[in-house]
Structure formats: C-alpha cells, structure tokens
PDB file of C-alpha atoms and ligand atoms in Angstrom:
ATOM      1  CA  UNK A 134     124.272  52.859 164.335  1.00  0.00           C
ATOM      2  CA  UNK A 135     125.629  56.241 164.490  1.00  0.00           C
ATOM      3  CA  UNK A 136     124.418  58.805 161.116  1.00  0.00           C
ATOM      4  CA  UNK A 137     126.830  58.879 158.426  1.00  0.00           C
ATOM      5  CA  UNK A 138     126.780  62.993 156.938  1.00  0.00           C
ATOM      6  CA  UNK A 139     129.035  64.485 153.710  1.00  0.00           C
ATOM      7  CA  UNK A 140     128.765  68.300 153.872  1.00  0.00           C
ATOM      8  CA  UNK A 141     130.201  70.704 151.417  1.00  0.00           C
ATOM      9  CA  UNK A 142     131.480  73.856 152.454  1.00  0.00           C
ATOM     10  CA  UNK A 143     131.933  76.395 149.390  1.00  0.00           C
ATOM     11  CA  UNK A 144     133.209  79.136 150.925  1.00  0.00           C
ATOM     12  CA  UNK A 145     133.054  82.039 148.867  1.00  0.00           C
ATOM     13  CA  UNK A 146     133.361  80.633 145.954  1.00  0.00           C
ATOM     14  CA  UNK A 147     130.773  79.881 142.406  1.00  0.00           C
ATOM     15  CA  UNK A 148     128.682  82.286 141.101  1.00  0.00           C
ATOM     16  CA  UNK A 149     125.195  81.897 141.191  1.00  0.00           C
ATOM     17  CA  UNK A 150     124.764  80.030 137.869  1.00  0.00           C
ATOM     18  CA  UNK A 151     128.254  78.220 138.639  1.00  0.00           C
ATOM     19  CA  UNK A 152     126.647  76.716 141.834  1.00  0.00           C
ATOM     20  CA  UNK A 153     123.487  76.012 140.365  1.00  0.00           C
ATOM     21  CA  UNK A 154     125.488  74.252 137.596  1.00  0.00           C
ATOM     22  CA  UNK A 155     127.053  72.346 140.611  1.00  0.00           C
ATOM     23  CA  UNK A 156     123.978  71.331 142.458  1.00  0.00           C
ATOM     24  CA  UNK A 157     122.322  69.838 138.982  1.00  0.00           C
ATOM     25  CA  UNK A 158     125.292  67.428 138.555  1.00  0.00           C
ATOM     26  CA  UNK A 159     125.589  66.214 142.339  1.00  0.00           C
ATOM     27  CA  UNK A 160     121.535  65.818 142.028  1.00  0.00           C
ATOM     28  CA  UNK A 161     122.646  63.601 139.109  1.00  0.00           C
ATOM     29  CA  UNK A 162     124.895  61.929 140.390  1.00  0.00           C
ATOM     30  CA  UNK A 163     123.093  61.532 144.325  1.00  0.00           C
ATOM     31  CA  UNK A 164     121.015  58.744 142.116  1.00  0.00           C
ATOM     32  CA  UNK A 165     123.811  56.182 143.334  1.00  0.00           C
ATOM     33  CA  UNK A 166     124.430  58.077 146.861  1.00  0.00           C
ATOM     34  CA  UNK A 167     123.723  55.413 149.770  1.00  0.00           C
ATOM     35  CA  UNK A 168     120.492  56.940 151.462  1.00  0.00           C
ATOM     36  CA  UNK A 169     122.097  56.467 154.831  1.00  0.00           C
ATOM     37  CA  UNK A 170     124.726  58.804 154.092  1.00  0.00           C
ATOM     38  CA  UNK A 171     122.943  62.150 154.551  1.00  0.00           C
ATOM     39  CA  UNK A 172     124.531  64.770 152.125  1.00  0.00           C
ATOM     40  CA  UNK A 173     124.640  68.230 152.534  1.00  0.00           C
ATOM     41  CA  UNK A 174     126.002  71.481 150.791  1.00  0.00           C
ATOM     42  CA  UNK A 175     126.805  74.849 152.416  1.00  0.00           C
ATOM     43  CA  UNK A 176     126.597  77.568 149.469  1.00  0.00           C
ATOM     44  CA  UNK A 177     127.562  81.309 150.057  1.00  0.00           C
ATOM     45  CA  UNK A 178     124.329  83.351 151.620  1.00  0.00           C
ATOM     46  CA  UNK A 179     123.717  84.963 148.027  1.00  0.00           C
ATOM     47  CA  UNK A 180     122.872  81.227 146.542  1.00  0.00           C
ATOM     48  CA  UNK A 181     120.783  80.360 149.182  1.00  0.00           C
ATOM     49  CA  UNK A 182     117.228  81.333 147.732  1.00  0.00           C
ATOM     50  CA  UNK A 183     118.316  79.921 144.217  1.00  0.00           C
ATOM     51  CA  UNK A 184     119.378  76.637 145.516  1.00  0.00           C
ATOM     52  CA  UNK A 185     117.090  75.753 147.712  1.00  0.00           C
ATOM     53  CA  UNK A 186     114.166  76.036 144.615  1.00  0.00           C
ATOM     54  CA  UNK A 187     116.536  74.141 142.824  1.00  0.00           C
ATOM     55  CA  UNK A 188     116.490  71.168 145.563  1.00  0.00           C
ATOM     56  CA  UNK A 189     113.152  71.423 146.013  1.00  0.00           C
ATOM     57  CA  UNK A 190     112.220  71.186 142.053  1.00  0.00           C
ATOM     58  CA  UNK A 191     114.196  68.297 141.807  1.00  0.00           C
ATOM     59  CA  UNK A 192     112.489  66.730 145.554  1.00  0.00           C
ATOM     60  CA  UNK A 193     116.402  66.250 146.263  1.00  0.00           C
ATOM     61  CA  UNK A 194     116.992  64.675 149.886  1.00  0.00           C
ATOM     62  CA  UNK A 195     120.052  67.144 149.959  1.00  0.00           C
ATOM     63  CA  UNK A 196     120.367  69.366 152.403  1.00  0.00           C
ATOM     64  CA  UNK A 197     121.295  72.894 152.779  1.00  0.00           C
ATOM     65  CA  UNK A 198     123.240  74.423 155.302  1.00  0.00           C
ATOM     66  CA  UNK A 199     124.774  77.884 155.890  1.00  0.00           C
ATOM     67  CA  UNK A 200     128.283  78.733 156.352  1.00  0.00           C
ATOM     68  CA  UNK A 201     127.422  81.308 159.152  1.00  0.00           C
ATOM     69  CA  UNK A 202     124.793  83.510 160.677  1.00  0.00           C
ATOM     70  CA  UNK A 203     124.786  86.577 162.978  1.00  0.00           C
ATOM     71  CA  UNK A 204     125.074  86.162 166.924  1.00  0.00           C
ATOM     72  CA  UNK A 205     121.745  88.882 167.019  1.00  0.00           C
ATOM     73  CA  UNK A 206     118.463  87.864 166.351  1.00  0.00           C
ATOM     74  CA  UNK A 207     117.282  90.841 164.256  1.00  0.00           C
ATOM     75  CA  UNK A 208     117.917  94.667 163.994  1.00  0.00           C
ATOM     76  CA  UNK A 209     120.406  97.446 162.860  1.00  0.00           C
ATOM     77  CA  UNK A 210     122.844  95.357 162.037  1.00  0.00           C
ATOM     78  CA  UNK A 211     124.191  96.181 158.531  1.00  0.00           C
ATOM     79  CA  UNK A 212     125.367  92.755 156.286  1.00  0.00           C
ATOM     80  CA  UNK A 213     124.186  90.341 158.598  1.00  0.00           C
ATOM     81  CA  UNK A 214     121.950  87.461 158.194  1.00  0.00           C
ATOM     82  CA  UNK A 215     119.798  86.237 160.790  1.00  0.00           C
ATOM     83  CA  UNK A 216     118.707  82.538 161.730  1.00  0.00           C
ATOM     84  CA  UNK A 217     115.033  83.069 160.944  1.00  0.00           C
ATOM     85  CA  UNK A 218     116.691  84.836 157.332  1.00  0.00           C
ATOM     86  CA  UNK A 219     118.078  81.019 156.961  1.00  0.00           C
ATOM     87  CA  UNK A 220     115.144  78.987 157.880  1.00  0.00           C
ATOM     88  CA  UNK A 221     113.064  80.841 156.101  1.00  0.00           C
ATOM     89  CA  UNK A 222     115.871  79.532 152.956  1.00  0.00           C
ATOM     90  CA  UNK A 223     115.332  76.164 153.800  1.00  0.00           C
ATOM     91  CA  UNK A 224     118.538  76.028 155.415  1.00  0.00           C
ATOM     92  CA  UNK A 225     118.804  72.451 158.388  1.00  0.00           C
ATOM     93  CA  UNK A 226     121.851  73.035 159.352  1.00  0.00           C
ATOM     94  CA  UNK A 227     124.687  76.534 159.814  1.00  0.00           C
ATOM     95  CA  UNK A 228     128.047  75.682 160.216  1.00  0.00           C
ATOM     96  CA  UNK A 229     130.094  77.365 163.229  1.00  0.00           C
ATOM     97  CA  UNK A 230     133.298  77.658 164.651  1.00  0.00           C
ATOM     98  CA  UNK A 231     135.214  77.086 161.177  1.00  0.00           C
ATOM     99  CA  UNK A 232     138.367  78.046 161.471  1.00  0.00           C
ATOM    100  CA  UNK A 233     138.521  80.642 158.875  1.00  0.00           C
ATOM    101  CA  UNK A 234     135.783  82.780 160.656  1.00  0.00           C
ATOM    102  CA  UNK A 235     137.591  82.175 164.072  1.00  0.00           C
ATOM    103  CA  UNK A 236     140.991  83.322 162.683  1.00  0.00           C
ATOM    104  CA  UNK A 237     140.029  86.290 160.431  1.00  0.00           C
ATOM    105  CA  UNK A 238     137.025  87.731 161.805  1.00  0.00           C
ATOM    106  CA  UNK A 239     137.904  87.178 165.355  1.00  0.00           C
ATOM    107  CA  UNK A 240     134.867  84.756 166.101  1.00  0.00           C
ATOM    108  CA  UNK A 241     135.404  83.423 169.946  1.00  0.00           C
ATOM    109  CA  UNK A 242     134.143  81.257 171.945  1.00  0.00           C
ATOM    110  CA  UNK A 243     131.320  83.991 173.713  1.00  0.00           C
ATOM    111  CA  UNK A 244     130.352  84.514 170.357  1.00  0.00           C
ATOM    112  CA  UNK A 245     129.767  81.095 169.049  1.00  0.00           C
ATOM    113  CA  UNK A 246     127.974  79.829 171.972  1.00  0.00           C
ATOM    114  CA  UNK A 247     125.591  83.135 171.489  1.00  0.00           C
ATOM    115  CA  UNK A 248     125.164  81.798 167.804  1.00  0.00           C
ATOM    116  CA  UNK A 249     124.634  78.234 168.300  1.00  0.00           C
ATOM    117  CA  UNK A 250     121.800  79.445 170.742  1.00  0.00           C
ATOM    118  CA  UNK A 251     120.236  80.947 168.276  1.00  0.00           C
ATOM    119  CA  UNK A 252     120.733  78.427 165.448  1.00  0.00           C
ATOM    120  CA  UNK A 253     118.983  75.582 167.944  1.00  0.00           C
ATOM    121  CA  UNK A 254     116.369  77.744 169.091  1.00  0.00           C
ATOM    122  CA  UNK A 255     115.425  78.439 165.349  1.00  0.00           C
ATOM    123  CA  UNK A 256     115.457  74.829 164.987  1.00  0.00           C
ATOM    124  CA  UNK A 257     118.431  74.237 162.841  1.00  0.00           C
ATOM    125  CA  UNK A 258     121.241  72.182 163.359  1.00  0.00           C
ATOM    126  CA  UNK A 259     125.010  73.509 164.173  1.00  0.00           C
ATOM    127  CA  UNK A 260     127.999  72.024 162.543  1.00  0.00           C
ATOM    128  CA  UNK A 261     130.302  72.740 165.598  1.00  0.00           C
ATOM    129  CA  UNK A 262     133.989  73.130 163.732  1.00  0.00           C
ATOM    130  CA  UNK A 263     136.749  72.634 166.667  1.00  0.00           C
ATOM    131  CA  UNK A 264     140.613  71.756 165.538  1.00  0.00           C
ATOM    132  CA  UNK A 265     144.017  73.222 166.401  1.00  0.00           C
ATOM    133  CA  UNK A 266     146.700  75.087 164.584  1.00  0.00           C
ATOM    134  CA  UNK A 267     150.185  73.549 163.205  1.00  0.00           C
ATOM    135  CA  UNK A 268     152.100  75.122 166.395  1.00  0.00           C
ATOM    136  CA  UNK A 269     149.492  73.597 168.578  1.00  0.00           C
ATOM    137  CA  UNK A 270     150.009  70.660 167.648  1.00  0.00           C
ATOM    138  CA  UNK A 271     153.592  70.459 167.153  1.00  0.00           C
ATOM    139  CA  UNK A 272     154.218  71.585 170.788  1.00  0.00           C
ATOM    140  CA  UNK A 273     151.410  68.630 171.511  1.00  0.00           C
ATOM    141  CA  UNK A 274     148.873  70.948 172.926  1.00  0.00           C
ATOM    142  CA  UNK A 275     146.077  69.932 170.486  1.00  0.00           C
ATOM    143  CA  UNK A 276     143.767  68.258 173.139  1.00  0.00           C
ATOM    144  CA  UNK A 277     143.979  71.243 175.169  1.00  0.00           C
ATOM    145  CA  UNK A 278     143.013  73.333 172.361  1.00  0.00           C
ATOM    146  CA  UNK A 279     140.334  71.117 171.082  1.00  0.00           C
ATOM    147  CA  UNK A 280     138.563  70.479 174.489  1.00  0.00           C
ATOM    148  CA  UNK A 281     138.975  74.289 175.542  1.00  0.00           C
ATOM    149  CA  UNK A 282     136.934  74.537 171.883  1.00  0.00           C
ATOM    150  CA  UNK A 283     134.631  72.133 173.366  1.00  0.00           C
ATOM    151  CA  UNK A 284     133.988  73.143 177.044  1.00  0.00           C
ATOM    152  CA  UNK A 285     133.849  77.077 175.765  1.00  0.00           C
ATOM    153  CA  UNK A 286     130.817  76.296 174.399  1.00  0.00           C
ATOM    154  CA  UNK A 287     129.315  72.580 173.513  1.00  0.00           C
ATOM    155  CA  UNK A 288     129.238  72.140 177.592  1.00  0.00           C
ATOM    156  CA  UNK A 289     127.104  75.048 177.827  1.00  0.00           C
ATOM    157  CA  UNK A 290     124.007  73.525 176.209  1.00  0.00           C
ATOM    158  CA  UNK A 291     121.704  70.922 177.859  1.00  0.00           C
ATOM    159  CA  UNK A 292     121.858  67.675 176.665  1.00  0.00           C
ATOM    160  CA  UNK A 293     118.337  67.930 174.687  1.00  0.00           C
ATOM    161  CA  UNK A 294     119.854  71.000 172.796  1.00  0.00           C
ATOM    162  CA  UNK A 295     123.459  69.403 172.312  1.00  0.00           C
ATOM    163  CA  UNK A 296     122.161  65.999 170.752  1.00  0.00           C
ATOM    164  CA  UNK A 297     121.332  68.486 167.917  1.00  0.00           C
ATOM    165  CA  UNK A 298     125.031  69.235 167.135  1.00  0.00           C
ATOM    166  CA  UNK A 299     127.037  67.535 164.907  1.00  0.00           C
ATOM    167  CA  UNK A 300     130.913  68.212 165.473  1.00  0.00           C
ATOM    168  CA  UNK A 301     133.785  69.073 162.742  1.00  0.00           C
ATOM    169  CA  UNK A 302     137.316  68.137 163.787  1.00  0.00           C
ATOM    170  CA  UNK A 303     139.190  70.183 161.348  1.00  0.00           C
ATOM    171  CA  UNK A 304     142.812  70.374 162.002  1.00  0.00           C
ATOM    172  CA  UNK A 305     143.262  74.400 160.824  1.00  0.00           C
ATOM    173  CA  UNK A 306     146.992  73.082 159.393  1.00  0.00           C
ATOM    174  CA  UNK A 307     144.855  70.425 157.097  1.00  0.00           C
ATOM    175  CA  UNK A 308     142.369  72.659 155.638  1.00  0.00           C
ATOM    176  CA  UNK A 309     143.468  73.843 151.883  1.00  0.00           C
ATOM    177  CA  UNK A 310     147.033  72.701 152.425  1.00  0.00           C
ATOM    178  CA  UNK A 311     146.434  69.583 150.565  1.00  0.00           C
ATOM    179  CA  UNK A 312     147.932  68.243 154.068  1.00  0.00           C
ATOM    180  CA  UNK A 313     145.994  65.267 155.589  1.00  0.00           C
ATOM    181  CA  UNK A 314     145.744  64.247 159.119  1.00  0.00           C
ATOM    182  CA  UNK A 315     147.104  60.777 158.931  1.00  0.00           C
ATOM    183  CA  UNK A 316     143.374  58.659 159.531  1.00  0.00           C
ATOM    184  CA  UNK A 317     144.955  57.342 162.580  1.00  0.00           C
ATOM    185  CA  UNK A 318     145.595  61.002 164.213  1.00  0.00           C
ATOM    186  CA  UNK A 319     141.942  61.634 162.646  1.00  0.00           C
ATOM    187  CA  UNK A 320     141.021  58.538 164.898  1.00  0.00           C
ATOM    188  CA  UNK A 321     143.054  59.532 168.130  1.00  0.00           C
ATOM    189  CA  UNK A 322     141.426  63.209 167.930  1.00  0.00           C
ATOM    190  CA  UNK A 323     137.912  61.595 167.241  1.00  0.00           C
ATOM    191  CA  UNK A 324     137.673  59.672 170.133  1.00  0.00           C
ATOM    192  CA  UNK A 325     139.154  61.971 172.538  1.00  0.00           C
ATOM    193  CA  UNK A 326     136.123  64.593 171.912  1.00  0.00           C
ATOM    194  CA  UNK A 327     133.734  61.785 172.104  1.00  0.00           C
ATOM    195  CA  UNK A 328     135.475  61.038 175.441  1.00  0.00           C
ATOM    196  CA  UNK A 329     135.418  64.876 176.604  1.00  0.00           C
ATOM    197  CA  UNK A 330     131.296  64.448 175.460  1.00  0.00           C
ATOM    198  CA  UNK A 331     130.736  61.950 177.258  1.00  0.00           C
ATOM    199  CA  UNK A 332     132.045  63.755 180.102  1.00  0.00           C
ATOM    200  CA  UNK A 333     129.762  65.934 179.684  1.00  0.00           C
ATOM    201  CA  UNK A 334     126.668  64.473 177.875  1.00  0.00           C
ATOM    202  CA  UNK A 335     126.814  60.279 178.853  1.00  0.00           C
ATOM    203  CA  UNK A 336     123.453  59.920 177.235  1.00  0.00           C
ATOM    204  CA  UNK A 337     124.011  61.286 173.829  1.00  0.00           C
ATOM    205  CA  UNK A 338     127.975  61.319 172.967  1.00  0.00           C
ATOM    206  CA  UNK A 339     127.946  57.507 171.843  1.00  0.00           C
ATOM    207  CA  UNK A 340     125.256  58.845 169.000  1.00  0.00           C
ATOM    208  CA  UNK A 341     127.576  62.164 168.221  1.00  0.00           C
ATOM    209  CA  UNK A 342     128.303  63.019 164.760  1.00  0.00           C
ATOM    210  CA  UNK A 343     132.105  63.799 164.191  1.00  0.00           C
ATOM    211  CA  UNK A 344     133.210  64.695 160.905  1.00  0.00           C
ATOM    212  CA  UNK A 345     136.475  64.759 159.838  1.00  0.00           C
ATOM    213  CA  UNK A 346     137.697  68.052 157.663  1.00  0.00           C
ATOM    214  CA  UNK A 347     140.880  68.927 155.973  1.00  0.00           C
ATOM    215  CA  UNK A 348     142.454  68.420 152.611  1.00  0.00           C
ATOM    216  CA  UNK A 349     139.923  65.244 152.193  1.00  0.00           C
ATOM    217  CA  UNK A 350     139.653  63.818 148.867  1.00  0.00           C
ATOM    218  CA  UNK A 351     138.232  60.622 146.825  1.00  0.00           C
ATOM    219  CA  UNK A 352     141.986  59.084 147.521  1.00  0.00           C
ATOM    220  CA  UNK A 353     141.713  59.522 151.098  1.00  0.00           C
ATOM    221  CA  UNK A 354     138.355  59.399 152.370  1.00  0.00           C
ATOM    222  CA  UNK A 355     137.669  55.563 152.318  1.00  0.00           C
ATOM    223  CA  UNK A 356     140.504  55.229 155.041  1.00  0.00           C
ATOM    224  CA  UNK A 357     139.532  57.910 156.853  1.00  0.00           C
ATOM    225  CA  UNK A 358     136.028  56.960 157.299  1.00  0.00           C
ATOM    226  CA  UNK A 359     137.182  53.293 157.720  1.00  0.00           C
ATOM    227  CA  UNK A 360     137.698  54.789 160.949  1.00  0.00           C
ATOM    228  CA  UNK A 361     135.395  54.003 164.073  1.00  0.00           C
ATOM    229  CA  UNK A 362     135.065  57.438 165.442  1.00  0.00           C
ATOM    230  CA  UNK A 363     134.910  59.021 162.208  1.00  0.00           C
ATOM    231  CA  UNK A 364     131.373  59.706 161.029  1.00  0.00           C
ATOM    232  CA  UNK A 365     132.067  61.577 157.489  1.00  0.00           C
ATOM    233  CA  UNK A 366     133.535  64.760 156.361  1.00  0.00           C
ATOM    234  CA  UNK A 367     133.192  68.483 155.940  1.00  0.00           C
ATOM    235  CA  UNK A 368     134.496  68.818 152.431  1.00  0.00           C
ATOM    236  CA  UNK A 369     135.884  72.226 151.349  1.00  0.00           C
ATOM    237  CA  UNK A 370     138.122  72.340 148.266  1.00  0.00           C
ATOM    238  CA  UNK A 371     136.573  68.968 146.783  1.00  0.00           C
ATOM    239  CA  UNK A 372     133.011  69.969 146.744  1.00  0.00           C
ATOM    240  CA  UNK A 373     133.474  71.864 144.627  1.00  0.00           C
ATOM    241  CA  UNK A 374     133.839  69.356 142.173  1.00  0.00           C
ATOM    242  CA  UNK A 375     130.798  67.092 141.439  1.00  0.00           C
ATOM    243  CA  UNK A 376     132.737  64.058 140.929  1.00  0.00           C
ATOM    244  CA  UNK A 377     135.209  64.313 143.737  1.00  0.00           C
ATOM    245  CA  UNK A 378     132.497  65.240 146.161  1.00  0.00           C
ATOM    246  CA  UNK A 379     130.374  62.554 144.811  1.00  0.00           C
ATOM    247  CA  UNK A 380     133.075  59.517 144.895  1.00  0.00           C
ATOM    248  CA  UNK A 381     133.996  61.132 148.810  1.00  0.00           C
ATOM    249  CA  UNK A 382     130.343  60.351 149.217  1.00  0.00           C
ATOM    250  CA  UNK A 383     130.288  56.934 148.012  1.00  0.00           C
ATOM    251  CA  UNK A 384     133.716  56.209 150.266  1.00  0.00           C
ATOM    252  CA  UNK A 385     131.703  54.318 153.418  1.00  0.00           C
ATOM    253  CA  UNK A 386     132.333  50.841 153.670  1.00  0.00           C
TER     254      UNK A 386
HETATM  255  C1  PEP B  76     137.047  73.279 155.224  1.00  0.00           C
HETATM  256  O1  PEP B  76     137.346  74.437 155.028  1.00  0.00           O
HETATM  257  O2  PEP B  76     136.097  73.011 155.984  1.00  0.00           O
HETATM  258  C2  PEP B  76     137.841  72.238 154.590  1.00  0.00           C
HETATM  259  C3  PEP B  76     137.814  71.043 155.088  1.00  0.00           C
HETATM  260  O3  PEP B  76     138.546  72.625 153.483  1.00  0.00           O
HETATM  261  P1  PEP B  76     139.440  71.679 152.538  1.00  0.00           P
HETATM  262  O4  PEP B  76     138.689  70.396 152.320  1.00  0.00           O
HETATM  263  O5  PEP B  76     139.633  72.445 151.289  1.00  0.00           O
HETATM  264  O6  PEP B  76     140.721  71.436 153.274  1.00  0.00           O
END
C-alpha cells in the first residue's frame, strides 16, 4: 500500500513563539493521528532551529520540511540557505516547485531540477509541486502544463533518485482562493501524472506519493482522499490551525 503524508506549508506566516505555540498543540493533538499517515510541517527558515528542538523534546514522529533552499551548494550568495544549512535543522523533506516561488520569483524548470539535485544528494526528500493556472485550464491545456512540469525536470533523475520524490498537484487557481478542485478533477489530474511516471519510471510510479493541494479543508478532505490516486495533501491556509490541520489529518478512510 502506497504512504499516506499531510504536510503543512506556512508560508511566511507565525512568529517564532506563534509557531512554536502551533507545533505544541498539533503534538497534542498527533496522540490520535493514525501512525500510517506520516505528518509533516514546513515552517519559515527562521523557525527551523526552534522547532526542530521542540520535536525532538517532545520525540514527535513529525517531520520537518523546508519551504525552499538555494540551487548553489555554498558561497557568496547573500540570503540564501543551503541544503546542508537544512539537514543540519533536521529538515527530511524541502518543498519545490510551489507555485508561489515559480510565479513571483521566477523559479523555472533549469532551476528546480538544479535544486532537487541538491536536495537528494543531501539526502532529503523533494516535495515536487506541479499544477496549472485558471487560463490553463480553462482553455484545457492543463495536462500539457502539468507534464511539461513533469518532463522539465522529474524525467531527469534516475529512477533510484526519483523514488525519493513525493509529488504536489496543486492547481495554482485552488491555492488560497478557497476554490477546490472538484475530488473527481483531483482524481483525473492524479492519475494522469502517475501515467506520465510510469512512462518514465515503470518500477516506482505505482508506489508515487501524490498529494493533492489547494483550498483543502476538514469539509473537503475525506472526499478528496477517498480518492484512489490521491495520497494526502499539502495544506497551506489550514495548517495553520491546529484543529483544522489535525481533523484534515484524521480524514483517511
Ligand atoms: C499551498 O500553498 O500549498 C496551499 C495548498 O495553500 P492553501 O491550502 O491555502 O490553498
């Protein structure tokens, strides 16, 4: 059976003490979390340190993830962090590709696939965001979009580095609009990018992680991850919010 993962995305959002307020109530709650379901949060950079004591003083199974990292590996490179910077946090996993950093700070394809290098060679894990925007898919090009996402860079790994990816379809017109894909266009777009993996990687797309992200909340994520293809869900707006991420967490069947 394929993994079941929650992840959290903050953004730029809590203060320090704010998300450390946060992380003591999900710890609290995580007591009735299914220990299949592996959970994990993505705070800003700056919480990093502070959280991951936090997790480890309370031998939480939560993991931490960051929310990006530079495409460099070190050097004179003013207000970046590095991979080794994050593993030396504690951070598993580093999301890429999320929309936000593709549409305002230009992130492309070259770049990602120089950063998701990087992040599996330091031994962490990608979260690999593809998804397309309202106009792409109202003039029905969203498969194009979303496999161009995916052959830019997930089909330049080998297969022993991709089975390290998880993937985030987040349709970009979903994400903070309180606008839902419907779970059967969450379905449809799920199994065509384990179809274009499989294409590409026959051994390991049938064990692919594919979240779901956008607008997901306790109402809807029990239908959406009633669906086969859909493995979990990159939270953004609701993890913020111990209870809502917490009741998204307890939506598998
Ligand atoms: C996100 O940004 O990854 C996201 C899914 O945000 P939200 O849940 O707020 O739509």
């Amino acid at each position: 059976m394929r993994r079941k993962i929650v992840a959290g995305n903050w953004k730029m959002n809590t203060s320090v003490a704010e998300g450390e307020l946060l992380v003591d109530q999900i710890t609290f709650l995580s007591k009735d979390f299914d220990p299949n379901v592996e959970v994990i949060i993505a705070p800003p950079f700056t919480h990093l340190s502070r959280i991951a004591d936090v997790l480890k003083s309370k031998k939480s199974k939560i993991a931490l993830a960051a929310q990006n990292c530079a495409y460099m590996e070190s050097g004179a490179y003013t207000g970046e962090v590095s991979v080794d910077m994050l593993k030396e946090l504690s951070c598993k996993y580093v999301i890429l590709g999320h929309s936000e950093r593709r549409e305002y700070f230009g992130e492309s394809s070259e770049t990602l696939l120089k950063k998701i290098n990087l992040v599996l060679n330091a031994g962490m894990k990608p979260i690999f965001c593809v998804g397309e925007k309202l106009e792409e898919r109202e003039s029905k090009q969203h498969f194009e979009v979303v496999a161009a996402q995916i052959k830019e860079v997930l089909y330049k790994l080998r297969g022993v580095e991709f089975a390290n990816v998880v993937v985030a379809y987040e349709p970009v017109w979903a994400i903070g609009t309180g606008k839902t894909a419907t779970s059967d266009q969450a379905e449809e777009m799920h199994a065509f990018i384990r179809r274009a993996i499989a294409n590409k990687f026959p051994l390991y797309a049938e064990d692919t992680v594919i979240l779901y992200g956008g607008s997901c909340k306790p109402s809807n994520a029990k239908e959406l991850f009633s669906k086969d293809d859909v493995d979990g869900g990159l939270i953004g707006g609701a993890a913020l919010v111990a209870q809502d991420f917490a009741a998204i967490i307890k939506s598998f069947d």
